[in-house]
């Protein structure tokens, strides 16, 4: 048989084989193979990645609570923090804050606000005050802006005081500004205040990169509710579903259940051009805040398998 005819016949057989396999795949005939061999391996891979991120996250954010708080070794444990309430904070507390910022690169700044949520007694953010004869004149809290120019989180969502009750701390998860806010109570001579520490997500992401848990180009956005009460980091969040996925993820974080391994499993459906695409979500809920989730398309075996066949066909 001539070489030209052999080539034509080979291409024809390859096309027929590819078409038959494609139809079988789209018809779900490979589902048993997918469920038995491919899916368990993929599930294990995703769960392992989530576990690594969550473990690093729990360690990272727990260290922030210890570093900021009033326990031994914490920033608020020293009496010098009370000088934040005076006209001129002491050199000691300013030095301690500089050391704290150096040790925790994600720390963007600090504010001290009275319990009413109106008066700002100290802020490290330059846009929060104007200078008058060398003295700082602070804006009221409700007039403050974030680094992105957005209105600040309502103080009542961060306040450690509820009537006579005092919370040891509160955490605000701010996806809009990609940061987490830690609020701690401070009392002096019967007056009450909240000390707010603002931590950008970049510090945590850099930690994951340094530990080689994620790649430099991998995106892990922080997603949160409008009131900043619920939120978490999400792996695998594709741009074309980002807006719609936020609401679904928040439902999962608020209402989902976990299995014996502490991993929550949920499904999400999105419609693209009249085509329904299923996603699986794994969530680690072993930490109080934030959550950690990984999002991936369900039933990826068929696409993978077809891709391998197409590569083989083109390589012939």
PDB file of C-alpha atoms in Angstrom:
ATOM      1  CA  UNK A   1       0.000   0.000   0.000  1.00  0.00           C
ATOM      2  CA  UNK A   2       1.336   3.411  -0.931  1.00  0.00           C
ATOM      3  CA  UNK A   3       2.464   5.706   1.895  1.00  0.00           C
ATOM      4  CA  UNK A   4      -0.077   8.393   0.976  1.00  0.00           C
ATOM      5  CA  UNK A   5      -2.935   5.918   1.180  1.00  0.00           C
ATOM      6  CA  UNK A   6      -1.586   4.547   4.473  1.00  0.00           C
ATOM      7  CA  UNK A   7      -1.521   8.050   5.922  1.00  0.00           C
ATOM      8  CA  UNK A   8      -5.068   8.791   4.774  1.00  0.00           C
ATOM      9  CA  UNK A   9      -6.324   5.499   6.188  1.00  0.00           C
ATOM     10  CA  UNK A  10      -4.526   6.126   9.462  1.00  0.00           C
ATOM     11  CA  UNK A  11      -6.085   9.580   9.799  1.00  0.00           C
ATOM     12  CA  UNK A  12      -9.525   8.176   9.003  1.00  0.00           C
ATOM     13  CA  UNK A  13      -9.227   5.416  11.606  1.00  0.00           C
ATOM     14  CA  UNK A  14      -7.913   7.914  14.152  1.00  0.00           C
ATOM     15  CA  UNK A  15     -10.841  10.238  13.489  1.00  0.00           C
ATOM     16  CA  UNK A  16     -13.341   7.407  13.817  1.00  0.00           C
ATOM     17  CA  UNK A  17     -11.745   6.183  17.057  1.00  0.00           C
ATOM     18  CA  UNK A  18     -11.674   9.674  18.511  1.00  0.00           C
ATOM     19  CA  UNK A  19     -15.319  10.302  17.571  1.00  0.00           C
ATOM     20  CA  UNK A  20     -16.478   7.016  19.100  1.00  0.00           C
ATOM     21  CA  UNK A  21     -14.564   7.664  22.343  1.00  0.00           C
ATOM     22  CA  UNK A  22     -15.779  11.256  22.501  1.00  0.00           C
ATOM     23  CA  UNK A  23     -19.415  10.191  22.128  1.00  0.00           C
ATOM     24  CA  UNK A  24     -18.945   7.477  24.731  1.00  0.00           C
ATOM     25  CA  UNK A  25     -17.325   9.920  27.095  1.00  0.00           C
ATOM     26  CA  UNK A  26     -20.009  12.568  26.730  1.00  0.00           C
ATOM     27  CA  UNK A  27     -22.661   9.884  27.154  1.00  0.00           C
ATOM     28  CA  UNK A  28     -21.218   8.977  30.542  1.00  0.00           C
ATOM     29  CA  UNK A  29     -19.951   5.538  29.587  1.00  0.00           C
ATOM     30  CA  UNK A  30     -16.602   6.313  31.237  1.00  0.00           C
ATOM     31  CA  UNK A  31     -18.262   7.296  34.521  1.00  0.00           C
ATOM     32  CA  UNK A  32     -17.562   3.938  36.250  1.00  0.00           C
ATOM     33  CA  UNK A  33     -13.876   4.207  35.326  1.00  0.00           C
ATOM     34  CA  UNK A  34     -13.833   7.828  36.418  1.00  0.00           C
ATOM     35  CA  UNK A  35     -15.425   7.090  39.762  1.00  0.00           C
ATOM     36  CA  UNK A  36     -13.209   4.092  40.494  1.00  0.00           C
ATOM     37  CA  UNK A  37      -9.785   5.326  39.390  1.00  0.00           C
ATOM     38  CA  UNK A  38      -9.582   9.006  38.520  1.00  0.00           C
ATOM     39  CA  UNK A  39     -11.894  10.722  41.011  1.00  0.00           C
ATOM     40  CA  UNK A  40     -10.431   9.183  44.198  1.00  0.00           C
ATOM     41  CA  UNK A  41      -6.930  10.287  43.185  1.00  0.00           C
ATOM     42  CA  UNK A  42      -8.137  13.797  42.334  1.00  0.00           C
ATOM     43  CA  UNK A  43     -10.165  14.059  45.534  1.00  0.00           C
ATOM     44  CA  UNK A  44      -7.140  13.038  47.575  1.00  0.00           C
ATOM     45  CA  UNK A  45      -5.004  15.608  45.780  1.00  0.00           C
ATOM     46  CA  UNK A  46      -7.468  18.440  46.421  1.00  0.00           C
ATOM     47  CA  UNK A  47      -8.011  17.449  50.043  1.00  0.00           C
ATOM     48  CA  UNK A  48      -4.266  17.268  50.593  1.00  0.00           C
ATOM     49  CA  UNK A  49      -3.764  20.741  49.121  1.00  0.00           C
ATOM     50  CA  UNK A  50      -6.573  22.124  51.264  1.00  0.00           C
ATOM     51  CA  UNK A  51      -5.133  20.502  54.386  1.00  0.00           C
ATOM     52  CA  UNK A  52      -1.741  22.100  53.763  1.00  0.00           C
ATOM     53  CA  UNK A  53      -3.243  25.551  53.261  1.00  0.00           C
ATOM     54  CA  UNK A  54      -5.530  25.240  56.286  1.00  0.00           C
ATOM     55  CA  UNK A  55      -2.751  23.946  58.510  1.00  0.00           C
ATOM     56  CA  UNK A  56      -0.474  26.830  57.534  1.00  0.00           C
ATOM     57  CA  UNK A  57      -3.385  29.244  57.932  1.00  0.00           C
ATOM     58  CA  UNK A  58      -4.284  28.052  61.406  1.00  0.00           C
ATOM     59  CA  UNK A  59      -0.674  28.453  62.481  1.00  0.00           C
ATOM     60  CA  UNK A  60      -0.325  31.874  60.844  1.00  0.00           C
ATOM     61  CA  UNK A  61      -3.524  33.410  62.205  1.00  0.00           C
ATOM     62  CA  UNK A  62      -3.103  31.877  65.660  1.00  0.00           C
ATOM     63  CA  UNK A  63       0.315  33.503  65.842  1.00  0.00           C
ATOM     64  CA  UNK A  64      -1.272  36.872  65.042  1.00  0.00           C
ATOM     65  CA  UNK A  65      -3.788  36.501  67.882  1.00  0.00           C
ATOM     66  CA  UNK A  66      -0.950  35.719  70.278  1.00  0.00           C
ATOM     67  CA  UNK A  67       1.229  38.553  68.987  1.00  0.00           C
ATOM     68  CA  UNK A  68      -1.507  41.208  69.177  1.00  0.00           C
ATOM     69  CA  UNK A  69      -3.309  40.186  72.381  1.00  0.00           C
ATOM     70  CA  UNK A  70      -2.823  40.825  76.074  1.00  0.00           C
ATOM     71  CA  UNK A  71      -1.416  37.419  77.068  1.00  0.00           C
ATOM     72  CA  UNK A  72       2.250  37.088  77.992  1.00  0.00           C
ATOM     73  CA  UNK A  73       4.385  38.327  75.123  1.00  0.00           C
ATOM     74  CA  UNK A  74       1.470  39.991  73.344  1.00  0.00           C
ATOM     75  CA  UNK A  75       1.586  43.605  72.196  1.00  0.00           C
ATOM     76  CA  UNK A  76      -1.292  44.672  74.465  1.00  0.00           C
ATOM     77  CA  UNK A  77       0.287  43.070  77.519  1.00  0.00           C
ATOM     78  CA  UNK A  78       2.566  46.078  78.160  1.00  0.00           C
ATOM     79  CA  UNK A  79       1.317  49.126  80.071  1.00  0.00           C
ATOM     80  CA  UNK A  80       2.910  51.393  77.476  1.00  0.00           C
ATOM     81  CA  UNK A  81      -0.071  50.789  75.165  1.00  0.00           C
ATOM     82  CA  UNK A  82      -2.100  53.089  77.424  1.00  0.00           C
ATOM     83  CA  UNK A  83      -0.034  56.002  76.133  1.00  0.00           C
ATOM     84  CA  UNK A  84      -1.917  55.608  72.831  1.00  0.00           C
ATOM     85  CA  UNK A  85      -4.722  57.352  74.713  1.00  0.00           C
ATOM     86  CA  UNK A  86      -2.580  60.426  75.382  1.00  0.00           C
ATOM     87  CA  UNK A  87      -1.698  63.273  73.046  1.00  0.00           C
ATOM     88  CA  UNK A  88       1.770  61.830  72.452  1.00  0.00           C
ATOM     89  CA  UNK A  89       2.299  58.038  72.593  1.00  0.00           C
ATOM     90  CA  UNK A  90       5.517  57.013  74.312  1.00  0.00           C
ATOM     91  CA  UNK A  91       8.667  56.157  72.380  1.00  0.00           C
ATOM     92  CA  UNK A  92       8.493  52.704  73.942  1.00  0.00           C
ATOM     93  CA  UNK A  93       5.088  51.828  72.503  1.00  0.00           C
ATOM     94  CA  UNK A  94       5.986  53.268  69.103  1.00  0.00           C
ATOM     95  CA  UNK A  95       9.153  51.168  69.079  1.00  0.00           C
ATOM     96  CA  UNK A  96       7.209  48.061  70.082  1.00  0.00           C
ATOM     97  CA  UNK A  97       4.750  48.717  67.268  1.00  0.00           C
ATOM     98  CA  UNK A  98       7.622  49.079  64.780  1.00  0.00           C
ATOM     99  CA  UNK A  99       9.050  45.746  65.967  1.00  0.00           C
ATOM    100  CA  UNK A 100       5.608  44.136  65.665  1.00  0.00           C
ATOM    101  CA  UNK A 101       5.212  45.435  62.106  1.00  0.00           C
ATOM    102  CA  UNK A 102       8.633  44.106  61.164  1.00  0.00           C
ATOM    103  CA  UNK A 103       7.863  40.669  62.587  1.00  0.00           C
ATOM    104  CA  UNK A 104       4.469  40.459  60.867  1.00  0.00           C
ATOM    105  CA  UNK A 105       4.852  41.918  57.380  1.00  0.00           C
ATOM    106  CA  UNK A 106       1.143  41.602  56.656  1.00  0.00           C
ATOM    107  CA  UNK A 107       0.307  44.153  59.373  1.00  0.00           C
ATOM    108  CA  UNK A 108      -0.884  47.289  57.572  1.00  0.00           C
ATOM    109  CA  UNK A 109      -1.643  49.462  60.572  1.00  0.00           C
ATOM    110  CA  UNK A 110      -3.354  49.993  63.906  1.00  0.00           C
ATOM    111  CA  UNK A 111      -6.124  52.183  65.295  1.00  0.00           C
ATOM    112  CA  UNK A 112      -7.339  52.869  68.826  1.00  0.00           C
ATOM    113  CA  UNK A 113     -11.032  53.856  68.949  1.00  0.00           C
ATOM    114  CA  UNK A 114     -13.247  54.601  71.937  1.00  0.00           C
ATOM    115  CA  UNK A 115     -16.121  52.245  72.750  1.00  0.00           C
ATOM    116  CA  UNK A 116     -18.676  54.608  71.229  1.00  0.00           C
ATOM    117  CA  UNK A 117     -17.093  54.043  67.823  1.00  0.00           C
ATOM    118  CA  UNK A 118     -16.670  57.747  67.201  1.00  0.00           C
ATOM    119  CA  UNK A 119     -13.393  59.154  68.495  1.00  0.00           C
ATOM    120  CA  UNK A 120     -10.036  57.900  67.198  1.00  0.00           C
ATOM    121  CA  UNK A 121      -7.292  58.214  69.822  1.00  0.00           C
ATOM    122  CA  UNK A 122      -4.457  56.868  67.685  1.00  0.00           C
ATOM    123  CA  UNK A 123      -3.894  55.692  64.131  1.00  0.00           C
ATOM    124  CA  UNK A 124      -0.826  54.683  62.162  1.00  0.00           C
ATOM    125  CA  UNK A 125      -2.606  55.443  58.866  1.00  0.00           C
ATOM    126  CA  UNK A 126      -1.511  58.806  57.486  1.00  0.00           C
ATOM    127  CA  UNK A 127      -4.867  59.608  55.892  1.00  0.00           C
ATOM    128  CA  UNK A 128      -6.625  59.348  59.266  1.00  0.00           C
ATOM    129  CA  UNK A 129      -5.291  62.652  60.589  1.00  0.00           C
ATOM    130  CA  UNK A 130      -4.077  66.139  59.769  1.00  0.00           C
ATOM    131  CA  UNK A 131      -1.260  67.998  61.473  1.00  0.00           C
ATOM    132  CA  UNK A 132      -1.876  71.189  63.392  1.00  0.00           C
ATOM    133  CA  UNK A 133       1.318  72.730  64.830  1.00  0.00           C
ATOM    134  CA  UNK A 134       2.839  69.249  64.921  1.00  0.00           C
ATOM    135  CA  UNK A 135      -0.156  67.747  66.694  1.00  0.00           C
ATOM    136  CA  UNK A 136      -2.293  65.040  65.116  1.00  0.00           C
ATOM    137  CA  UNK A 137      -5.973  65.847  64.697  1.00  0.00           C
ATOM    138  CA  UNK A 138      -7.800  62.597  63.940  1.00  0.00           C
ATOM    139  CA  UNK A 139     -10.949  62.241  61.865  1.00  0.00           C
ATOM    140  CA  UNK A 140     -13.958  60.568  63.447  1.00  0.00           C
ATOM    141  CA  UNK A 141     -14.147  56.833  62.818  1.00  0.00           C
ATOM    142  CA  UNK A 142     -17.230  57.062  60.582  1.00  0.00           C
ATOM    143  CA  UNK A 143     -15.291  59.360  58.233  1.00  0.00           C
ATOM    144  CA  UNK A 144     -12.318  57.026  57.778  1.00  0.00           C
ATOM    145  CA  UNK A 145     -11.463  55.263  54.507  1.00  0.00           C
ATOM    146  CA  UNK A 146      -9.630  52.040  53.726  1.00  0.00           C
ATOM    147  CA  UNK A 147      -6.378  51.951  51.762  1.00  0.00           C
ATOM    148  CA  UNK A 148      -8.561  51.357  48.676  1.00  0.00           C
ATOM    149  CA  UNK A 149     -10.673  54.442  49.414  1.00  0.00           C
ATOM    150  CA  UNK A 150     -13.750  52.519  50.559  1.00  0.00           C
ATOM    151  CA  UNK A 151     -15.740  53.412  53.705  1.00  0.00           C
ATOM    152  CA  UNK A 152     -14.419  51.632  56.771  1.00  0.00           C
ATOM    153  CA  UNK A 153     -16.151  48.622  58.332  1.00  0.00           C
ATOM    154  CA  UNK A 154     -18.984  49.800  60.618  1.00  0.00           C
ATOM    155  CA  UNK A 155     -17.565  49.953  64.126  1.00  0.00           C
ATOM    156  CA  UNK A 156     -20.385  47.884  65.615  1.00  0.00           C
ATOM    157  CA  UNK A 157     -19.160  44.927  63.510  1.00  0.00           C
ATOM    158  CA  UNK A 158     -15.749  45.137  65.196  1.00  0.00           C
ATOM    159  CA  UNK A 159     -16.551  46.326  68.705  1.00  0.00           C
ATOM    160  CA  UNK A 160     -15.543  44.045  71.574  1.00  0.00           C
ATOM    161  CA  UNK A 161     -18.261  45.493  73.785  1.00  0.00           C
ATOM    162  CA  UNK A 162     -21.899  44.355  73.825  1.00  0.00           C
ATOM    163  CA  UNK A 163     -23.602  46.199  76.652  1.00  0.00           C
ATOM    164  CA  UNK A 164     -21.812  45.070  79.805  1.00  0.00           C
ATOM    165  CA  UNK A 165     -20.265  42.063  78.076  1.00  0.00           C
ATOM    166  CA  UNK A 166     -16.670  42.247  76.859  1.00  0.00           C
ATOM    167  CA  UNK A 167     -15.400  39.859  74.182  1.00  0.00           C
ATOM    168  CA  UNK A 168     -11.727  38.815  74.438  1.00  0.00           C
ATOM    169  CA  UNK A 169     -11.386  39.688  70.747  1.00  0.00           C
ATOM    170  CA  UNK A 170     -13.350  39.937  67.506  1.00  0.00           C
ATOM    171  CA  UNK A 171     -12.328  39.285  63.933  1.00  0.00           C
ATOM    172  CA  UNK A 172     -13.586  41.095  60.845  1.00  0.00           C
ATOM    173  CA  UNK A 173     -13.011  39.377  57.492  1.00  0.00           C
ATOM    174  CA  UNK A 174     -12.944  42.007  54.757  1.00  0.00           C
ATOM    175  CA  UNK A 175     -12.891  40.498  51.272  1.00  0.00           C
ATOM    176  CA  UNK A 176     -13.568  43.839  49.577  1.00  0.00           C
ATOM    177  CA  UNK A 177     -10.252  45.209  50.843  1.00  0.00           C
ATOM    178  CA  UNK A 178      -8.436  41.844  51.075  1.00  0.00           C
ATOM    179  CA  UNK A 179      -7.613  42.084  54.775  1.00  0.00           C
ATOM    180  CA  UNK A 180      -8.528  40.742  58.197  1.00  0.00           C
ATOM    181  CA  UNK A 181      -9.145  43.054  61.158  1.00  0.00           C
ATOM    182  CA  UNK A 182      -8.422  41.949  64.724  1.00  0.00           C
ATOM    183  CA  UNK A 183     -10.173  43.899  67.476  1.00  0.00           C
ATOM    184  CA  UNK A 184      -9.115  43.726  71.140  1.00  0.00           C
ATOM    185  CA  UNK A 185     -10.586  45.487  74.180  1.00  0.00           C
ATOM    186  CA  UNK A 186      -8.596  48.044  76.162  1.00  0.00           C
ATOM    187  CA  UNK A 187      -9.764  49.614  79.423  1.00  0.00           C
ATOM    188  CA  UNK A 188      -8.331  52.485  81.458  1.00  0.00           C
ATOM    189  CA  UNK A 189      -9.836  54.204  84.502  1.00  0.00           C
ATOM    190  CA  UNK A 190     -13.327  53.016  83.655  1.00  0.00           C
ATOM    191  CA  UNK A 191     -13.115  54.065  80.002  1.00  0.00           C
ATOM    192  CA  UNK A 192     -13.264  51.450  77.253  1.00  0.00           C
ATOM    193  CA  UNK A 193     -11.565  51.313  73.869  1.00  0.00           C
ATOM    194  CA  UNK A 194     -10.938  48.914  70.991  1.00  0.00           C
ATOM    195  CA  UNK A 195      -7.496  48.393  69.492  1.00  0.00           C
ATOM    196  CA  UNK A 196      -7.826  47.419  65.815  1.00  0.00           C
ATOM    197  CA  UNK A 197      -5.043  45.606  63.954  1.00  0.00           C
ATOM    198  CA  UNK A 198      -5.354  45.542  60.153  1.00  0.00           C
ATOM    199  CA  UNK A 199      -3.678  42.602  58.398  1.00  0.00           C
ATOM    200  CA  UNK A 200      -3.501  42.372  54.599  1.00  0.00           C
ATOM    201  CA  UNK A 201      -3.833  38.963  52.943  1.00  0.00           C
ATOM    202  CA  UNK A 202      -0.505  39.343  51.164  1.00  0.00           C
ATOM    203  CA  UNK A 203       1.391  38.308  54.282  1.00  0.00           C
ATOM    204  CA  UNK A 204      -0.416  34.964  54.469  1.00  0.00           C
ATOM    205  CA  UNK A 205      -0.111  34.341  50.730  1.00  0.00           C
ATOM    206  CA  UNK A 206       3.634  35.039  50.882  1.00  0.00           C
ATOM    207  CA  UNK A 207       3.894  32.546  53.737  1.00  0.00           C
ATOM    208  CA  UNK A 208       2.228  29.876  51.581  1.00  0.00           C
ATOM    209  CA  UNK A 209       4.630  30.660  48.731  1.00  0.00           C
ATOM    210  CA  UNK A 210       7.662  30.481  51.033  1.00  0.00           C
ATOM    211  CA  UNK A 211       6.484  27.100  52.320  1.00  0.00           C
ATOM    212  CA  UNK A 212       6.034  25.974  48.681  1.00  0.00           C
ATOM    213  CA  UNK A 213       2.386  25.145  49.325  1.00  0.00           C
ATOM    214  CA  UNK A 214       1.232  27.307  46.405  1.00  0.00           C
ATOM    215  CA  UNK A 215       2.993  28.758  43.358  1.00  0.00           C
ATOM    216  CA  UNK A 216       3.879  32.414  42.912  1.00  0.00           C
ATOM    217  CA  UNK A 217       1.150  32.892  40.298  1.00  0.00           C
ATOM    218  CA  UNK A 218      -1.583  31.067  42.213  1.00  0.00           C
ATOM    219  CA  UNK A 219      -4.474  33.276  43.300  1.00  0.00           C
ATOM    220  CA  UNK A 220      -6.187  32.728  46.666  1.00  0.00           C
ATOM    221  CA  UNK A 221      -8.705  35.538  47.126  1.00  0.00           C
ATOM    222  CA  UNK A 222     -10.399  36.330  50.424  1.00  0.00           C
ATOM    223  CA  UNK A 223     -14.202  36.225  50.116  1.00  0.00           C
ATOM    224  CA  UNK A 224     -16.486  37.658  52.793  1.00  0.00           C
ATOM    225  CA  UNK A 225     -20.017  38.696  53.645  1.00  0.00           C
ATOM    226  CA  UNK A 226     -20.926  42.406  53.485  1.00  0.00           C
ATOM    227  CA  UNK A 227     -20.885  42.690  57.274  1.00  0.00           C
ATOM    228  CA  UNK A 228     -17.409  41.068  57.442  1.00  0.00           C
ATOM    229  CA  UNK A 229     -18.687  38.479  59.906  1.00  0.00           C
ATOM    230  CA  UNK A 230     -18.106  35.440  57.683  1.00  0.00           C
ATOM    231  CA  UNK A 231     -15.440  34.735  55.081  1.00  0.00           C
ATOM    232  CA  UNK A 232     -12.533  32.661  53.944  1.00  0.00           C
ATOM    233  CA  UNK A 233      -9.771  31.982  51.454  1.00  0.00           C
ATOM    234  CA  UNK A 234     -10.657  30.113  48.260  1.00  0.00           C
ATOM    235  CA  UNK A 235      -8.401  28.034  46.026  1.00  0.00           C
ATOM    236  CA  UNK A 236      -9.412  27.288  42.439  1.00  0.00           C
ATOM    237  CA  UNK A 237     -11.846  30.193  42.097  1.00  0.00           C
ATOM    238  CA  UNK A 238     -12.064  30.825  38.347  1.00  0.00           C
ATOM    239  CA  UNK A 239     -12.658  34.367  37.082  1.00  0.00           C
ATOM    240  CA  UNK A 240     -15.811  33.510  35.118  1.00  0.00           C
ATOM    241  CA  UNK A 241     -17.646  32.312  38.241  1.00  0.00           C
ATOM    242  CA  UNK A 242     -16.086  34.594  40.849  1.00  0.00           C
ATOM    243  CA  UNK A 243     -19.094  36.851  41.407  1.00  0.00           C
ATOM    244  CA  UNK A 244     -21.678  34.071  41.472  1.00  0.00           C
ATOM    245  CA  UNK A 245     -19.516  31.764  43.557  1.00  0.00           C
ATOM    246  CA  UNK A 246     -19.156  34.246  46.423  1.00  0.00           C
ATOM    247  CA  UNK A 247     -22.796  33.945  47.477  1.00  0.00           C
ATOM    248  CA  UNK A 248     -22.742  30.146  47.230  1.00  0.00           C
ATOM    249  CA  UNK A 249     -19.532  29.889  49.251  1.00  0.00           C
ATOM    250  CA  UNK A 250     -20.974  32.109  51.977  1.00  0.00           C
ATOM    251  CA  UNK A 251     -24.014  29.805  52.211  1.00  0.00           C
ATOM    252  CA  UNK A 252     -21.683  26.824  52.581  1.00  0.00           C
ATOM    253  CA  UNK A 253     -19.615  28.493  55.297  1.00  0.00           C
ATOM    254  CA  UNK A 254     -22.700  29.517  57.268  1.00  0.00           C
ATOM    255  CA  UNK A 255     -24.772  26.350  56.939  1.00  0.00           C
ATOM    256  CA  UNK A 256     -22.580  23.417  55.903  1.00  0.00           C
ATOM    257  CA  UNK A 257     -21.749  20.288  57.828  1.00  0.00           C
ATOM    258  CA  UNK A 258     -18.389  18.577  58.201  1.00  0.00           C
ATOM    259  CA  UNK A 259     -17.454  14.937  58.004  1.00  0.00           C
ATOM    260  CA  UNK A 260     -15.366  12.962  60.489  1.00  0.00           C
ATOM    261  CA  UNK A 261     -12.157  14.413  59.023  1.00  0.00           C
ATOM    262  CA  UNK A 262     -13.343  17.964  59.608  1.00  0.00           C
ATOM    263  CA  UNK A 263     -13.768  18.527  55.869  1.00  0.00           C
ATOM    264  CA  UNK A 264     -17.050  19.849  54.541  1.00  0.00           C
ATOM    265  CA  UNK A 265     -18.148  18.729  51.052  1.00  0.00           C
ATOM    266  CA  UNK A 266     -20.722  20.595  48.982  1.00  0.00           C
ATOM    267  CA  UNK A 267     -21.790  20.945  45.362  1.00  0.00           C
ATOM    268  CA  UNK A 268     -22.398  24.103  43.350  1.00  0.00           C
ATOM    269  CA  UNK A 269     -23.964  24.395  39.883  1.00  0.00           C
ATOM    270  CA  UNK A 270     -23.462  27.204  37.367  1.00  0.00           C
ATOM    271  CA  UNK A 271     -24.993  27.605  33.903  1.00  0.00           C
ATOM    272  CA  UNK A 272     -22.816  28.717  31.006  1.00  0.00           C
ATOM    273  CA  UNK A 273     -24.532  29.149  27.616  1.00  0.00           C
ATOM    274  CA  UNK A 274     -27.350  26.774  28.633  1.00  0.00           C
ATOM    275  CA  UNK A 275     -24.782  24.268  29.861  1.00  0.00           C
ATOM    276  CA  UNK A 276     -24.727  23.271  33.534  1.00  0.00           C
ATOM    277  CA  UNK A 277     -21.292  22.901  35.111  1.00  0.00           C
ATOM    278  CA  UNK A 278     -20.926  21.171  38.471  1.00  0.00           C
ATOM    279  CA  UNK A 279     -18.343  22.165  41.034  1.00  0.00           C
ATOM    280  CA  UNK A 280     -17.273  20.428  44.219  1.00  0.00           C
ATOM    281  CA  UNK A 281     -16.214  22.429  47.268  1.00  0.00           C
ATOM    282  CA  UNK A 282     -14.087  21.149  50.127  1.00  0.00           C
ATOM    283  CA  UNK A 283     -13.945  23.347  53.231  1.00  0.00           C
ATOM    284  CA  UNK A 284     -11.754  23.067  56.299  1.00  0.00           C
ATOM    285  CA  UNK A 285     -13.645  24.378  59.314  1.00  0.00           C
ATOM    286  CA  UNK A 286     -11.114  23.529  62.009  1.00  0.00           C
ATOM    287  CA  UNK A 287     -10.345  27.189  62.565  1.00  0.00           C
ATOM    288  CA  UNK A 288     -12.643  29.888  63.972  1.00  0.00           C
ATOM    289  CA  UNK A 289     -11.782  32.410  61.241  1.00  0.00           C
ATOM    290  CA  UNK A 290     -11.255  32.471  58.373  1.00  0.00           C
ATOM    291  CA  UNK A 291     -12.489  29.414  56.490  1.00  0.00           C
ATOM    292  CA  UNK A 292     -10.377  27.655  53.851  1.00  0.00           C
ATOM    293  CA  UNK A 293     -12.032  26.172  50.764  1.00  0.00           C
ATOM    294  CA  UNK A 294     -10.957  24.625  47.491  1.00  0.00           C
ATOM    295  CA  UNK A 295     -13.291  24.744  44.476  1.00  0.00           C
ATOM    296  CA  UNK A 296     -12.961  22.479  41.424  1.00  0.00           C
ATOM    297  CA  UNK A 297     -15.060  21.207  38.551  1.00  0.00           C
ATOM    298  CA  UNK A 298     -16.672  17.842  39.108  1.00  0.00           C
ATOM    299  CA  UNK A 299     -16.272  15.068  36.529  1.00  0.00           C
ATOM    300  CA  UNK A 300     -12.994  16.256  35.051  1.00  0.00           C
ATOM    301  CA  UNK A 301     -11.896  12.801  33.907  1.00  0.00           C
ATOM    302  CA  UNK A 302     -13.678  12.926  30.552  1.00  0.00           C
ATOM    303  CA  UNK A 303     -12.092  16.221  29.573  1.00  0.00           C
ATOM    304  CA  UNK A 304      -8.698  14.958  30.683  1.00  0.00           C
ATOM    305  CA  UNK A 305      -9.117  11.687  28.815  1.00  0.00           C
ATOM    306  CA  UNK A 306     -10.259  13.371  25.616  1.00  0.00           C
ATOM    307  CA  UNK A 307      -7.388  15.791  25.834  1.00  0.00           C
ATOM    308  CA  UNK A 308      -4.927  12.905  26.003  1.00  0.00           C
ATOM    309  CA  UNK A 309      -6.563  11.254  22.970  1.00  0.00           C
ATOM    310  CA  UNK A 310      -6.473  14.492  21.009  1.00  0.00           C
ATOM    311  CA  UNK A 311      -2.798  14.921  21.830  1.00  0.00           C
ATOM    312  CA  UNK A 312      -2.110  11.367  20.698  1.00  0.00           C
ATOM    313  CA  UNK A 313      -4.006  11.901  17.450  1.00  0.00           C
ATOM    314  CA  UNK A 314      -2.174  15.119  16.628  1.00  0.00           C
ATOM    315  CA  UNK A 315       1.157  13.501  17.416  1.00  0.00           C
ATOM    316  CA  UNK A 316       0.639  10.701  14.930  1.00  0.00           C
TER     317      UNK A 316
END
